[in-house]
Amino acid sequence: MNSDPIPSAPQGSGAERAQEPDPGTDVRTSENEPPGGAFGWFRELGASGRRAFAGAFGGYALDSYDFFTLPLGMVAIGAYFGLDPGQTGLLTTVTLVVSAVGGALAGILADRIGRVRTLILTVLTYAVFTLLCGFAPNYESLLLFRALQGLGFGGEWAVGAILVAEYATAKNRGRTLGVIQSSWAVGWALAVVVYTTVFELFDESVAWRVLFWTGALPALLILYVRRNVNDAPQAAEQRRNSSEKGSFSAIFTKDLRRTTLFGVLLSTGVQGGYYTLATWVPSYLKTDRGLTVVGTGGFLTFLISGAFIGYLTGGYLTDKLGRKRNVAVFAVLSAVSVLAYTNVPTGSNTLVLLLGFPLGFCMSAIFSGFGSFLSELYPTAVRGTGQGFVYNTGRAVGAFFPTLVGFLANSWGVSGALIFGAAGYGLALVALLGLPETRGRTLV
């Protein structure tokens, strides 16, 4: 196990040390006394950091919204085009595989042209191609549009997380990024509300198209980001003054190769487990459990409520326990929750409803530390490249989990095939053996 010593972390982020206090920044009584209270982590971001937080929070929530338009409409899409479970699973897999390309490219762009400019490009891309999915005349064109949607989908989280991480203090970076991560549950909840409404108002043959059309809404966020959000000063200064720019070769040097490889393994395990569930739970509730559209929405409410609280709790614990311990604890609990949720006896839907809360809680709490952990593993010059590559390569490899579930669903049933979600969390535990603990590390 890598046990590299972690440098002590002075109070205040690199962003704060590299600039004069901006006009909206709260004044501290001393450098060692950051604002207290439940929202001290938010106030200490300063005015510029809070605007970056709002942009990243909104971007990731709408990223989530656009992603879930597919899983929620999957049964209707499959019926409309006459698809088997393997073909419908492939729609998610191609999104996630292409997202690796988009995420890696966005990471390099973030290091070369800046975090904010890249954030705008990613949001515009996923919004446009989600809209086009609603106009798809056949399965092949839907597959193509969904793949291109993945280019923007893959880059948004990594860029937004880095943008906020570079404003946050070392002490509260985990909690701050955990709240950013919770916006995924907000977008998911919004998608379920819209899905329930749209599928009640329209016939299924049209409703799935309307659901995709609503995916154009994120484009409005671009107006806010362009006017109000700037890169953290130390990142902007690094880009102006350093000859070292983001490149794939830079994250495979001797000093970073081990981190990159084990980081990909960690990301593969966690995202393989997560996207298996995110893709197939709606179908599981409708087919294996026999729920209606409204019933499925109600059951997903428990799952999403658990997810939102899990993100917030995991962010807090990742600062208290450390990045690796938080991942380890919730990897075990997530695997147990998956097995429990998918093995409830027929006729016990109330138990499925109740188990949705701990399932959502655990599989989301494990994600809360990702933004801080991956940001702290790489220096500023290649932070975008490193985080974008690691997170999205893991997402692409993990994307084959949902497809595997789809192909096995005919013989095993959706509930039986979902065991591969639990296997992903086991892979994450193995990956932790090759990564250092980074709690308290100052971003340089």
CSV table of C-alpha atoms in Angstrom, one decimal:
chain,number,residue,atom,x,y,z
A,1,MET,CA,0.0,0.0,0.0
A,2,ASN,CA,1.3,3.4,-0.9
A,3,SER,CA,1.7,5.4,2.3
A,4,ASP,CA,3.4,8.5,1.0
A,5,PRO,CA,3.6,11.2,3.7
A,6,ILE,CA,0.9,13.9,3.2
A,7,PRO,CA,2.2,17.5,3.6
A,8,SER,CA,0.5,19.6,6.2
A,9,ALA,CA,-2.3,21.7,5.0
A,10,PRO,CA,-2.4,25.4,5.8
A,11,GLN,CA,-5.8,27.0,6.2
A,12,GLY,CA,-7.0,28.6,3.0
A,13,SER,CA,-7.0,27.4,-0.6
A,14,GLY,CA,-4.4,28.1,-3.2
A,15,ALA,CA,-7.0,30.4,-4.8
A,16,GLU,CA,-7.0,32.5,-1.6
A,17,ARG,CA,-3.3,32.7,-1.4
A,18,ALA,CA,-2.8,33.7,-5.0
A,19,GLN,CA,-5.2,36.7,-5.1
A,20,GLU,CA,-6.2,39.9,-3.2
A,21,PRO,CA,-9.5,39.3,-1.4
A,22,ASP,CA,-12.3,39.9,-3.9
A,23,PRO,CA,-15.0,42.4,-3.0
A,24,GLY,CA,-17.5,39.8,-1.9
A,25,THR,CA,-15.2,37.7,0.2
A,26,ASP,CA,-16.0,37.4,3.9
A,27,VAL,CA,-13.3,38.8,6.1
A,28,ARG,CA,-11.7,36.4,8.7
A,29,THR,CA,-10.5,37.5,12.0
A,30,SER,CA,-7.3,35.5,11.4
A,31,GLU,CA,-5.9,33.3,8.7
A,32,ASN,CA,-6.4,30.3,11.0
A,33,GLU,CA,-10.0,31.0,11.8
A,34,PRO,CA,-12.2,30.3,8.8
A,35,PRO,CA,-15.9,31.1,9.0
A,36,GLY,CA,-17.7,28.6,11.3
A,37,GLY,CA,-21.1,27.1,11.4
A,38,ALA,CA,-22.9,24.6,9.3
A,39,PHE,CA,-22.2,26.6,6.1
A,40,GLY,CA,-18.8,27.9,7.0
A,41,TRP,CA,-17.4,25.8,4.1
A,42,PHE,CA,-19.6,27.7,1.7
A,43,ARG,CA,-18.8,31.2,3.0
A,44,GLU,CA,-15.0,30.6,3.0
A,45,LEU,CA,-15.2,30.0,-0.8
A,46,GLY,CA,-15.4,33.8,-1.2
A,47,ALA,CA,-17.7,35.5,-3.8
A,48,SER,CA,-15.9,34.1,-6.8
A,49,GLY,CA,-15.8,30.6,-5.4
A,50,ARG,CA,-19.5,30.7,-4.6
A,51,ARG,CA,-20.4,31.7,-8.1
A,52,ALA,CA,-18.2,28.9,-9.4
A,53,PHE,CA,-20.0,26.6,-7.0
A,54,ALA,CA,-23.4,27.6,-8.4
A,55,GLY,CA,-22.3,27.0,-11.9
A,56,ALA,CA,-20.8,23.6,-11.2
A,57,PHE,CA,-23.8,22.6,-9.1
A,58,GLY,CA,-26.3,23.5,-11.8
A,59,GLY,CA,-24.1,21.9,-14.5
A,60,TYR,CA,-23.9,18.6,-12.8
A,61,ALA,CA,-27.6,18.6,-11.8
A,62,LEU,CA,-28.6,19.1,-15.4
A,63,ASP,CA,-26.0,16.6,-16.6
A,64,SER,CA,-27.8,14.1,-14.4
A,65,TYR,CA,-31.2,15.2,-15.7
A,66,ASP,CA,-30.1,14.6,-19.3
A,67,PHE,CA,-28.5,11.2,-18.5
A,68,PHE,CA,-31.7,9.9,-16.8
A,69,THR,CA,-34.0,10.8,-19.7
A,70,LEU,CA,-32.7,7.5,-21.2
A,71,PRO,CA,-33.1,5.0,-18.3
A,72,LEU,CA,-36.6,6.4,-17.5
A,73,GLY,CA,-37.8,6.2,-21.1
A,74,MET,CA,-36.0,2.9,-21.8
A,75,VAL,CA,-39.1,0.6,-21.6
A,76,ALA,CA,-41.0,2.9,-24.0
A,77,ILE,CA,-38.0,3.2,-26.3
A,78,GLY,CA,-37.6,-0.5,-26.4
A,79,ALA,CA,-41.3,-1.1,-27.3
A,80,TYR,CA,-41.3,1.7,-29.9
A,81,PHE,CA,-38.2,0.3,-31.8
A,82,GLY,CA,-38.8,-3.4,-30.9
A,83,LEU,CA,-35.5,-3.7,-29.0
A,84,ASP,CA,-34.3,-6.6,-26.9
A,85,PRO,CA,-32.7,-5.9,-23.4
A,86,GLY,CA,-29.2,-6.1,-24.9
A,87,GLN,CA,-29.9,-3.4,-27.5
A,88,THR,CA,-31.5,-1.1,-24.9
A,89,GLY,CA,-28.5,-1.7,-22.5
A,90,LEU,CA,-26.2,-0.8,-25.4
A,91,LEU,CA,-27.7,2.7,-25.5
A,92,THR,CA,-26.4,3.4,-22.0
A,93,THR,CA,-23.0,1.7,-22.7
A,94,VAL,CA,-22.3,3.7,-25.8
A,95,THR,CA,-23.1,6.9,-23.9
A,96,LEU,CA,-20.6,6.0,-21.2
A,97,VAL,CA,-17.9,4.7,-23.5
A,98,VAL,CA,-17.9,7.8,-25.6
A,99,SER,CA,-18.1,9.8,-22.4
A,100,ALA,CA,-14.5,8.6,-21.7
A,101,VAL,CA,-13.4,10.2,-24.9
A,102,GLY,CA,-15.3,13.4,-24.0
A,103,GLY,CA,-14.0,13.4,-20.5
A,104,ALA,CA,-10.4,12.9,-21.4
A,105,LEU,CA,-10.6,15.6,-24.1
A,106,ALA,CA,-12.4,18.0,-21.7
A,107,GLY,CA,-9.6,17.4,-19.1
A,108,ILE,CA,-6.9,18.4,-21.5
A,109,LEU,CA,-9.0,21.5,-22.6
A,110,ALA,CA,-9.5,22.5,-19.0
A,111,ASP,CA,-5.7,22.6,-18.6
A,112,ARG,CA,-5.1,24.4,-21.9
A,113,ILE,CA,-8.0,26.9,-22.3
A,114,GLY,CA,-9.4,27.0,-18.8
A,115,ARG,CA,-12.0,25.4,-16.5
A,116,VAL,CA,-14.9,27.7,-17.3
A,117,ARG,CA,-14.6,27.7,-21.1
A,118,THR,CA,-14.5,24.0,-21.1
A,119,LEU,CA,-17.5,23.8,-18.7
A,120,ILE,CA,-19.5,25.8,-21.2
A,121,LEU,CA,-18.6,23.5,-24.1
A,122,THR,CA,-19.5,20.4,-22.2
A,123,VAL,CA,-22.9,21.7,-21.1
A,124,LEU,CA,-23.8,22.9,-24.7
A,125,THR,CA,-22.8,19.5,-26.1
A,126,TYR,CA,-24.9,17.3,-23.8
A,127,ALA,CA,-27.9,19.6,-24.1
A,128,VAL,CA,-27.9,19.7,-27.9
A,129,PHE,CA,-27.6,16.0,-28.4
A,130,THR,CA,-30.1,15.1,-25.8
A,131,LEU,CA,-32.6,17.3,-27.7
A,132,LEU,CA,-31.7,15.5,-30.9
A,133,CYS,CA,-32.4,12.1,-29.3
A,134,GLY,CA,-36.0,13.1,-29.2
A,135,PHE,CA,-36.1,13.4,-33.0
A,136,ALA,CA,-34.4,10.1,-33.7
A,137,PRO,CA,-36.2,8.3,-36.6
A,138,ASN,CA,-34.7,4.9,-35.8
A,139,TYR,CA,-32.6,2.9,-33.3
A,140,GLU,CA,-29.3,3.6,-35.2
A,141,SER,CA,-29.7,7.4,-35.1
A,142,LEU,CA,-30.7,7.3,-31.5
A,143,LEU,CA,-27.6,5.3,-30.8
A,144,LEU,CA,-25.5,7.9,-32.6
A,145,PHE,CA,-27.1,10.9,-30.9
A,146,ARG,CA,-26.7,9.2,-27.5
A,147,ALA,CA,-23.1,8.6,-28.2
A,148,LEU,CA,-22.4,12.2,-29.1
A,149,GLN,CA,-24.3,13.3,-26.0
A,150,GLY,CA,-21.7,11.3,-24.1
A,151,LEU,CA,-19.0,13.7,-25.3
A,152,GLY,CA,-20.4,16.5,-23.2
A,153,PHE,CA,-21.7,14.3,-20.4
A,154,GLY,CA,-18.3,12.9,-19.8
A,155,GLY,CA,-16.5,16.2,-19.4
A,156,GLU,CA,-18.9,18.2,-17.2
A,157,TRP,CA,-18.4,16.6,-13.8
A,158,ALA,CA,-14.6,16.5,-13.9
A,159,VAL,CA,-14.3,20.1,-15.0
A,160,GLY,CA,-16.9,21.4,-12.6
A,161,ALA,CA,-15.3,19.5,-9.7
A,162,ILE,CA,-11.9,20.8,-10.4
A,163,LEU,CA,-13.2,24.3,-10.8
A,164,VAL,CA,-14.7,24.2,-7.3
A,165,ALA,CA,-11.9,22.2,-5.7
A,166,GLU,CA,-9.4,24.9,-6.6
A,167,TYR,CA,-11.4,27.4,-4.6
A,168,ALA,CA,-12.1,25.2,-1.6
A,169,THR,CA,-9.9,24.9,1.5
A,170,ALA,CA,-8.1,21.6,2.2
A,171,LYS,CA,-10.0,21.3,5.5
A,172,ASN,CA,-13.4,21.3,3.9
A,173,ARG,CA,-12.8,20.3,0.3
A,174,GLY,CA,-14.4,16.9,0.7
A,175,ARG,CA,-17.6,18.4,2.2
A,176,THR,CA,-17.7,21.1,-0.5
A,177,LEU,CA,-17.3,18.6,-3.4
A,178,GLY,CA,-19.8,16.3,-1.7
A,179,VAL,CA,-22.5,19.0,-2.0
A,180,ILE,CA,-21.6,19.4,-5.6
A,181,GLN,CA,-22.0,15.7,-6.0
A,182,SER,CA,-25.4,15.9,-4.4
A,183,SER,CA,-26.6,17.9,-7.4
A,184,TRP,CA,-26.7,14.6,-9.3
A,185,ALA,CA,-29.6,13.5,-7.0
A,186,VAL,CA,-31.3,16.9,-7.6
A,187,GLY,CA,-31.2,16.4,-11.4
A,188,TRP,CA,-32.3,12.8,-11.0
A,189,ALA,CA,-35.3,13.8,-8.9
A,190,LEU,CA,-36.2,16.5,-11.5
A,191,ALA,CA,-36.0,13.9,-14.3
A,192,VAL,CA,-38.4,11.6,-12.4
A,193,VAL,CA,-40.9,14.3,-11.8
A,194,VAL,CA,-40.9,15.3,-15.5
A,195,TYR,CA,-41.0,11.7,-16.5
A,196,THR,CA,-44.0,11.0,-14.4
A,197,THR,CA,-45.8,14.0,-15.7
A,198,VAL,CA,-44.9,13.5,-19.4
A,199,PHE,CA,-45.8,9.8,-19.4
A,200,GLU,CA,-49.2,10.6,-17.7
A,201,LEU,CA,-50.0,13.3,-20.3
A,202,PHE,CA,-48.8,11.6,-23.5
A,203,ASP,CA,-48.9,8.2,-25.0
A,204,GLU,CA,-45.7,6.2,-24.5
A,205,SER,CA,-44.9,6.3,-28.2
A,206,VAL,CA,-44.5,10.1,-28.0
A,207,ALA,CA,-43.7,10.6,-24.3
A,208,TRP,CA,-40.1,9.4,-24.5
A,209,ARG,CA,-39.5,11.9,-27.3
A,210,VAL,CA,-40.9,14.8,-25.2
A,211,LEU,CA,-38.7,13.7,-22.3
A,212,PHE,CA,-35.6,14.0,-24.5
A,213,TRP,CA,-36.8,17.4,-25.8
A,214,THR,CA,-36.8,18.8,-22.3
A,215,GLY,CA,-33.1,18.0,-22.2
A,216,ALA,CA,-32.4,21.3,-24.0
A,217,LEU,CA,-33.0,23.2,-20.8
A,218,PRO,CA,-29.3,23.0,-19.6
A,219,ALA,CA,-28.3,25.4,-22.4
A,220,LEU,CA,-29.8,28.2,-20.3
A,221,LEU,CA,-27.1,27.6,-17.7
A,222,ILE,CA,-24.4,28.7,-20.1
A,223,LEU,CA,-25.7,32.3,-19.9
A,224,TYR,CA,-25.0,32.4,-16.1
A,225,VAL,CA,-21.6,30.7,-16.4
A,226,ARG,CA,-20.4,33.1,-19.1
A,227,ARG,CA,-21.4,36.2,-17.1
A,228,ASN,CA,-20.5,35.2,-13.6
A,229,VAL,CA,-17.9,32.4,-13.3
A,230,ASN,CA,-14.1,32.6,-13.5
A,231,ASP,CA,-11.3,30.1,-13.0
A,232,ALA,CA,-9.5,30.1,-9.6
A,233,PRO,CA,-6.6,32.5,-9.8
A,234,GLN,CA,-3.8,30.0,-9.2
A,235,ALA,CA,-5.2,27.8,-12.1
A,236,ALA,CA,-5.4,30.8,-14.4
A,237,GLU,CA,-1.9,31.9,-13.5
A,238,GLN,CA,-0.5,28.4,-14.0
A,239,ARG,CA,-2.0,28.2,-17.5
A,240,ARG,CA,-0.5,31.7,-18.4
A,241,ASN,CA,2.9,31.2,-17.0
A,242,SER,CA,3.8,27.5,-17.3
A,243,SER,CA,5.1,25.8,-20.4
A,244,GLU,CA,3.7,22.5,-19.1
A,245,LYS,CA,0.2,21.9,-20.5
A,246,GLY,CA,-2.2,19.0,-20.0
A,247,SER,CA,-1.3,15.9,-22.0
A,248,PHE,CA,-1.9,12.2,-21.7
A,249,SER,CA,1.8,11.5,-21.5
A,250,ALA,CA,2.2,13.7,-18.5
A,251,ILE,CA,-0.2,11.5,-16.4
A,252,PHE,CA,1.8,8.4,-17.2
A,253,THR,CA,5.2,9.7,-16.1
A,254,LYS,CA,7.0,7.7,-13.4
A,255,ASP,CA,5.6,9.8,-10.6
A,256,LEU,CA,2.0,9.6,-11.7
A,257,ARG,CA,1.7,6.3,-13.6
A,258,ARG,CA,0.7,4.2,-10.5
A,259,THR,CA,-1.8,6.8,-9.4
A,260,THR,CA,-3.4,6.9,-12.9
A,261,LEU,CA,-3.7,3.1,-13.2
A,262,PHE,CA,-5.2,2.5,-9.8
A,263,GLY,CA,-7.4,5.6,-10.1
A,264,VAL,CA,-8.9,4.1,-13.3
A,265,LEU,CA,-9.5,0.8,-11.5
A,266,LEU,CA,-11.2,2.6,-8.6
A,267,SER,CA,-13.4,4.6,-11.0
A,268,THR,CA,-14.3,1.5,-13.0
A,269,GLY,CA,-15.5,-0.4,-9.9
A,270,VAL,CA,-17.6,2.4,-8.4
A,271,GLN,CA,-19.1,3.5,-11.7
A,272,GLY,CA,-19.7,0.0,-12.9
A,273,GLY,CA,-21.7,-0.7,-9.8
A,274,TYR,CA,-23.5,2.7,-9.9
A,275,TYR,CA,-24.5,2.8,-13.6
A,276,THR,CA,-25.7,-0.8,-13.5
A,277,LEU,CA,-28.2,0.3,-10.9
A,278,ALA,CA,-29.0,3.7,-12.5
A,279,THR,CA,-29.7,2.0,-15.8
A,280,TRP,CA,-31.7,-1.0,-14.8
A,281,VAL,CA,-33.6,-0.2,-11.6
A,282,PRO,CA,-36.4,1.6,-13.4
A,283,SER,CA,-36.8,-1.5,-15.7
A,284,TYR,CA,-36.5,-3.8,-12.7
A,285,LEU,CA,-39.3,-2.0,-10.9
A,286,LYS,CA,-41.6,-2.1,-14.0
A,287,THR,CA,-40.9,-5.6,-15.2
A,288,ASP,CA,-39.8,-7.7,-12.2
A,289,ARG,CA,-41.9,-5.9,-9.6
A,290,GLY,CA,-44.9,-5.0,-11.9
A,291,LEU,CA,-45.2,-1.3,-11.0
A,292,THR,CA,-46.9,1.4,-13.0
A,293,VAL,CA,-45.3,4.6,-14.2
A,294,VAL,CA,-46.6,6.4,-11.1
A,295,GLY,CA,-45.6,3.5,-8.9
A,296,THR,CA,-42.1,3.5,-10.3
A,297,GLY,CA,-41.8,7.2,-9.7
A,298,GLY,CA,-42.9,6.7,-6.1
A,299,PHE,CA,-40.3,3.9,-5.5
A,300,LEU,CA,-37.6,6.0,-7.1
A,301,THR,CA,-38.4,8.8,-4.7
A,302,PHE,CA,-37.1,6.7,-1.8
A,303,LEU,CA,-34.0,5.8,-3.8
A,304,ILE,CA,-33.3,9.4,-4.7
A,305,SER,CA,-33.9,10.7,-1.2
A,306,GLY,CA,-31.4,8.3,0.1
A,307,ALA,CA,-29.0,9.3,-2.7
A,308,PHE,CA,-29.2,13.0,-1.8
A,309,ILE,CA,-28.6,12.5,1.9
A,310,GLY,CA,-25.9,10.0,1.1
A,311,TYR,CA,-24.0,12.6,-1.0
A,312,LEU,CA,-24.1,15.1,1.8
A,313,THR,CA,-23.1,12.6,4.5
A,314,GLY,CA,-20.4,11.1,2.4
A,315,GLY,CA,-18.9,14.5,1.8
A,316,TYR,CA,-18.8,15.1,5.5
A,317,LEU,CA,-17.3,11.7,6.3
A,318,THR,CA,-14.6,12.0,3.6
A,319,ASP,CA,-13.2,15.0,5.5
A,320,LYS,CA,-13.5,13.2,8.9
A,321,LEU,CA,-12.5,9.6,8.0
A,322,GLY,CA,-10.3,10.3,5.0
A,323,ARG,CA,-10.8,9.7,1.3
A,324,LYS,CA,-9.9,6.0,1.3
A,325,ARG,CA,-11.9,5.0,4.4
A,326,ASN,CA,-15.0,6.6,3.1
A,327,VAL,CA,-14.8,4.7,-0.2
A,328,ALA,CA,-14.0,1.4,1.6
A,329,VAL,CA,-16.9,1.7,4.1
A,330,PHE,CA,-19.5,2.5,1.4
A,331,ALA,CA,-18.2,0.0,-1.1
A,332,VAL,CA,-19.0,-2.8,1.3
A,333,LEU,CA,-22.4,-1.3,2.3
A,334,SER,CA,-23.3,-0.7,-1.3
A,335,ALA,CA,-22.6,-4.3,-2.3
A,336,VAL,CA,-24.7,-5.6,0.6
A,337,SER,CA,-27.5,-3.1,-0.3
A,338,VAL,CA,-27.6,-4.2,-4.0
A,339,LEU,CA,-27.9,-7.9,-3.0
A,340,ALA,CA,-30.7,-7.1,-0.5
A,341,TYR,CA,-32.6,-4.9,-2.9
A,342,THR,CA,-32.6,-7.4,-5.8
A,343,ASN,CA,-33.5,-10.5,-3.7
A,344,VAL,CA,-36.7,-9.4,-2.1
A,345,PRO,CA,-39.3,-12.1,-2.5
A,346,THR,CA,-42.1,-11.6,-5.0
A,347,GLY,CA,-45.1,-9.8,-3.4
A,348,SER,CA,-43.0,-7.8,-0.9
A,349,ASN,CA,-42.9,-4.5,-2.7
A,350,THR,CA,-43.2,-2.6,0.5
A,351,LEU,CA,-39.8,-3.9,1.5
A,352,VAL,CA,-38.4,-3.0,-1.9
A,353,LEU,CA,-39.7,0.5,-1.3
A,354,LEU,CA,-38.0,0.8,2.1
A,355,LEU,CA,-34.7,-0.7,0.9
A,356,GLY,CA,-34.5,1.9,-1.8
A,357,PHE,CA,-33.4,4.5,0.8
A,358,PRO,CA,-30.3,2.7,2.1
A,359,LEU,CA,-29.4,1.6,-1.4
A,360,GLY,CA,-29.5,5.2,-2.7
A,361,PHE,CA,-27.7,6.4,0.4
A,362,CYS,CA,-24.8,4.0,0.1
A,363,MET,CA,-24.2,4.0,-3.6
A,364,SER,CA,-24.1,7.8,-3.5
A,365,ALA,CA,-22.0,8.3,-0.4
A,366,ILE,CA,-19.2,6.4,-2.0
A,367,PHE,CA,-19.1,9.1,-4.8
A,368,SER,CA,-18.9,12.1,-2.5
A,369,GLY,CA,-15.1,11.8,-2.0
A,370,PHE,CA,-14.3,11.4,-5.7
A,371,GLY,CA,-14.2,15.1,-6.5
A,372,SER,CA,-11.7,15.9,-3.7
A,373,PHE,CA,-9.8,12.7,-4.0
A,374,LEU,CA,-9.0,12.8,-7.7
A,375,SER,CA,-8.3,16.6,-7.6
A,376,GLU,CA,-5.7,16.0,-4.8
A,377,LEU,CA,-4.0,13.2,-6.7
A,378,TYR,CA,-2.7,15.5,-9.5
A,379,PRO,CA,-0.8,18.9,-9.6
A,380,THR,CA,-2.5,21.9,-11.1
A,381,ALA,CA,-0.8,21.7,-14.5
A,382,VAL,CA,-2.3,18.3,-15.3
A,383,ARG,CA,-5.2,18.2,-12.8
A,384,GLY,CA,-7.8,18.5,-15.5
A,385,THR,CA,-6.1,15.9,-17.7
A,386,GLY,CA,-5.6,13.4,-14.8
A,387,GLN,CA,-9.1,13.7,-13.3
A,388,GLY,CA,-10.8,13.7,-16.7
A,389,PHE,CA,-8.9,10.6,-17.9
A,390,VAL,CA,-9.2,8.6,-14.7
A,391,TYR,CA,-12.9,9.3,-14.0
A,392,ASN,CA,-14.1,8.8,-17.5
A,393,THR,CA,-11.9,5.9,-18.5
A,394,GLY,CA,-13.4,4.1,-15.4
A,395,ARG,CA,-16.8,5.2,-16.6
A,396,ALA,CA,-16.2,3.7,-20.0
A,397,VAL,CA,-15.0,0.4,-18.8
A,398,GLY,CA,-17.7,0.3,-16.1
A,399,ALA,CA,-20.2,1.0,-18.9
A,400,PHE,CA,-20.0,-2.6,-20.0
A,401,PHE,CA,-21.6,-3.7,-16.7
A,402,PRO,CA,-25.1,-2.4,-17.8
A,403,THR,CA,-24.8,-4.1,-21.2
A,404,LEU,CA,-23.8,-7.4,-19.6
A,405,VAL,CA,-26.9,-7.1,-17.4
A,406,GLY,CA,-29.0,-6.5,-20.5
A,407,PHE,CA,-27.8,-9.6,-22.3
A,408,LEU,CA,-28.1,-11.8,-19.2
A,409,ALA,CA,-31.6,-10.4,-18.3
A,410,ASN,CA,-33.3,-12.8,-20.7
A,411,SER,CA,-32.0,-15.8,-18.9
A,412,TRP,CA,-31.3,-14.6,-15.3
A,413,GLY,CA,-33.9,-11.9,-15.1
A,414,VAL,CA,-33.0,-8.3,-14.3
A,415,SER,CA,-32.8,-8.9,-10.6
A,416,GLY,CA,-30.4,-11.8,-11.0
A,417,ALA,CA,-28.2,-10.0,-13.5
A,418,LEU,CA,-27.9,-6.9,-11.2
A,419,ILE,CA,-25.4,-8.9,-9.1
A,420,PHE,CA,-22.7,-7.5,-11.3
A,421,GLY,CA,-23.3,-4.1,-9.7
A,422,ALA,CA,-22.2,-5.6,-6.4
A,423,ALA,CA,-19.1,-7.0,-8.1
A,424,GLY,CA,-18.0,-3.5,-9.1
A,425,TYR,CA,-17.8,-2.4,-5.5
A,426,GLY,CA,-15.5,-5.3,-4.8
A,427,LEU,CA,-13.2,-4.1,-7.5
A,428,ALA,CA,-13.1,-0.6,-5.9
A,429,LEU,CA,-11.8,-2.1,-2.7
A,430,VAL,CA,-8.9,-3.7,-4.5
A,431,ALA,CA,-8.0,-0.4,-6.2
A,432,LEU,CA,-7.6,1.4,-2.9
A,433,LEU,CA,-4.5,-0.7,-2.1
A,434,GLY,CA,-2.6,1.2,-4.7
A,435,LEU,CA,-3.6,4.8,-3.9
A,436,PRO,CA,-2.4,7.2,-1.2
A,437,GLU,CA,-4.6,8.9,1.4
A,438,THR,CA,-4.8,12.6,0.4
A,439,ARG,CA,-6.9,14.2,3.2
A,440,GLY,CA,-5.5,17.6,4.0
A,441,ARG,CA,-3.4,17.9,0.9
A,442,THR,CA,-2.9,21.4,-0.4
A,443,LEU,CA,-3.5,21.8,-4.2
A,444,VAL,CA,-0.3,23.0,-5.9
